Amino acid sequence: MGTNGLGSQEQESKEENRTEQPDLHMEFRDAAPEPESSRDAPPAAGDCKTPASPAPDAVAHGHGAGFVPPEGGWGWLVVFAATWCNGSIFGIQNSFGILHTMLVKEHTDPDDPTSQFKVAWVGALAMGMIFFCSPVVSMFTDHFGCRKTAVSGAALAFIGLLSTSFANSLILRYFTYGILFGCGSSFAFQPSLVILGHYFRQRLGLANGVVTAGASLFSMGLPVLLDKVVEPLGLSRTFQILSLFMLVQALLALTFIPLLPSGGAMGPPAMGPGQAESQTQAAVQAGSKWGKVVARIRKYFNLRVFHIVTYRVWAFGVATAVLGYFVPYVHLINFAKEQFKENEKEWVLLVCIGASSGVGRLAFGKIGDLIPGLKKIYMQVVSFMALGLMSMMIPQCAAFEGLVVVCAFLGLCDGCFLTMMAPIAFELVGPMQASQAIGYLLGLMSLPMTAGPPIAGLLHDYFGNYTVAFSLAGVPPMVGGVVLFFVPLIHRRLQRGQAPPEDTTAYMLPAALPAGEAKSCSNGDILPGYTDVETHI
């Protein structure tokens, strides 16, 4: 699995929106200056200054609307670093089934009927933390920038994997692998998507495609590597080898040299970081101590996306579906060892999922571009339905070849679901709030995604096989697919009840401002042309 490309797709749509609205930028740059009394008065809650004329040095240094990405050069080294980051993180996660079998051998207690349940929490916690930290990582990336956030995250992930090799109990590995490696991966992963928007605009799709394809290669190659080294070297040495991937990532993240100012998302095109910070401080100092806290919370966490009914239904459906989503990645190898004892090629299953997922992302991404509006959501409906059916088919496979075919379909469903996430978010809330929409969705996904594998392990311990576990794992994706089916219907019904009919551009463009009236510039309500590439997930 993986979320490769979500942030980059969002970047591309935001950049397109900026180029399509030149008149809006001119309107703000030509706006008359505020009266002196208006400048001296403390701003009302949520207000901010209208954008000023761009300073010459701002454009010269790459700030604001005059910024033009280099479309290559150093950016290709950044693409390589982002590919290594995405591939190593999700390659390790997708290959956890091999590590899971070794952890079961090391920590299984014959007298404990819940061993599988307890061991499954190691990988489930790591994957859950990657998604759970998403809203917080957006704030850190915006405040500290891509490079500091990515280097710190990769270093934390390195420490987590290295310390896991010395841990001798499940409790310690919950913390070292599940918490440290999971949180570090989240902080390293998201800036690797954000930084692509600093170097590419016209070629952003190409750069994102290179990152996605490279990450899929990692998902295919790491299972082969782990299959060769886990048995002869042991679990501790394996974790030490994997930690080297994150150490290399910490060094590669030093190439994430930003061309746009961190924190620039809170200001207009020509506003440098110092100007934006001074205005924010002035607004905060004008209020009480409680007002300062609320202002900072509202600055980084915008909950207005939950006011949109269709987004709430979509988020609930996706969160429900992923309860059984990560179960095959954790338990598939152990199931194959139990079901096909004479077969020594279990790692082929993970390679097959990684390869078909990469093909699915490329193919369904192209297909999704041809499907207008919210009809894209039906692709997710079909993918969840098929994913649930394939999960139920896993215990029914009497031949190893049949299991390989099932895994190929699982990968295609994975690629379709992930590729459609960002475009659907744009359709539901518009690009101005898409970053928050995707960030909160990933946060909601973390809890059920974390709980799924341990529940499957508990069912295995109780029944003595994986038949019930995989069969029940297919139910939540089907239920989530049914919920998502109603999102376009609800959207059309809301449109019919409004005059004029609601269009997603209502969320994309701000309303016209009366003379002398300020507009809110909180995170998620950024005008087209604002430097908001640092705020998406």
mmCIF file of N, CA, C and O in Angstrom, residues 76 108 159 389 439 453:
data_model
loop_
_atom_site.group_PDB
_atom_site.id
_atom_site.type_symbol
_atom_site.label_atom_id
_atom_site.label_comp_id
_atom_site.label_asym_id
_atom_site.label_seq_id
_atom_site.Cartn_x
_atom_site.Cartn_y
_atom_site.Cartn_z
ATOM 1 N N TRP A 76 15.768 16.915 -9.967
ATOM 2 C CA TRP A 76 15.804 15.478 -10.244
ATOM 3 C C TRP A 76 16.504 14.718 -9.120
ATOM 4 O O TRP A 76 16.166 13.560 -8.838
ATOM 5 N N THR A 108 6.243 -16.313 20.230
ATOM 6 C CA THR A 108 5.089 -17.177 20.460
ATOM 7 C C THR A 108 5.255 -17.939 21.776
ATOM 8 O O THR A 108 6.302 -18.539 22.038
ATOM 9 N N ILE A 159 16.464 5.499 14.250
ATOM 10 C CA ILE A 159 16.629 5.128 15.658
ATOM 11 C C ILE A 159 15.628 4.043 16.039
ATOM 12 O O ILE A 159 15.955 3.094 16.773
ATOM 13 N N LEU A 389 -14.008 -8.881 -1.738
ATOM 14 C CA LEU A 389 -14.215 -10.210 -2.325
ATOM 15 C C LEU A 389 -12.899 -10.986 -2.382
ATOM 16 O O LEU A 389 -12.863 -12.191 -2.075
ATOM 17 N N GLY A 439 -5.651 15.159 4.937
ATOM 18 C CA GLY A 439 -4.963 14.946 6.210
ATOM 19 C C GLY A 439 -5.871 14.368 7.265
ATOM 20 O O GLY A 439 -5.512 13.407 7.967
ATOM 21 N N PRO A 453 -5.405 -5.831 11.708
ATOM 22 C CA PRO A 453 -4.514 -6.994 11.822
ATOM 23 C C PRO A 453 -4.535 -7.675 13.181
ATOM 24 O O PRO A 453 -4.555 -8.912 13.240
#
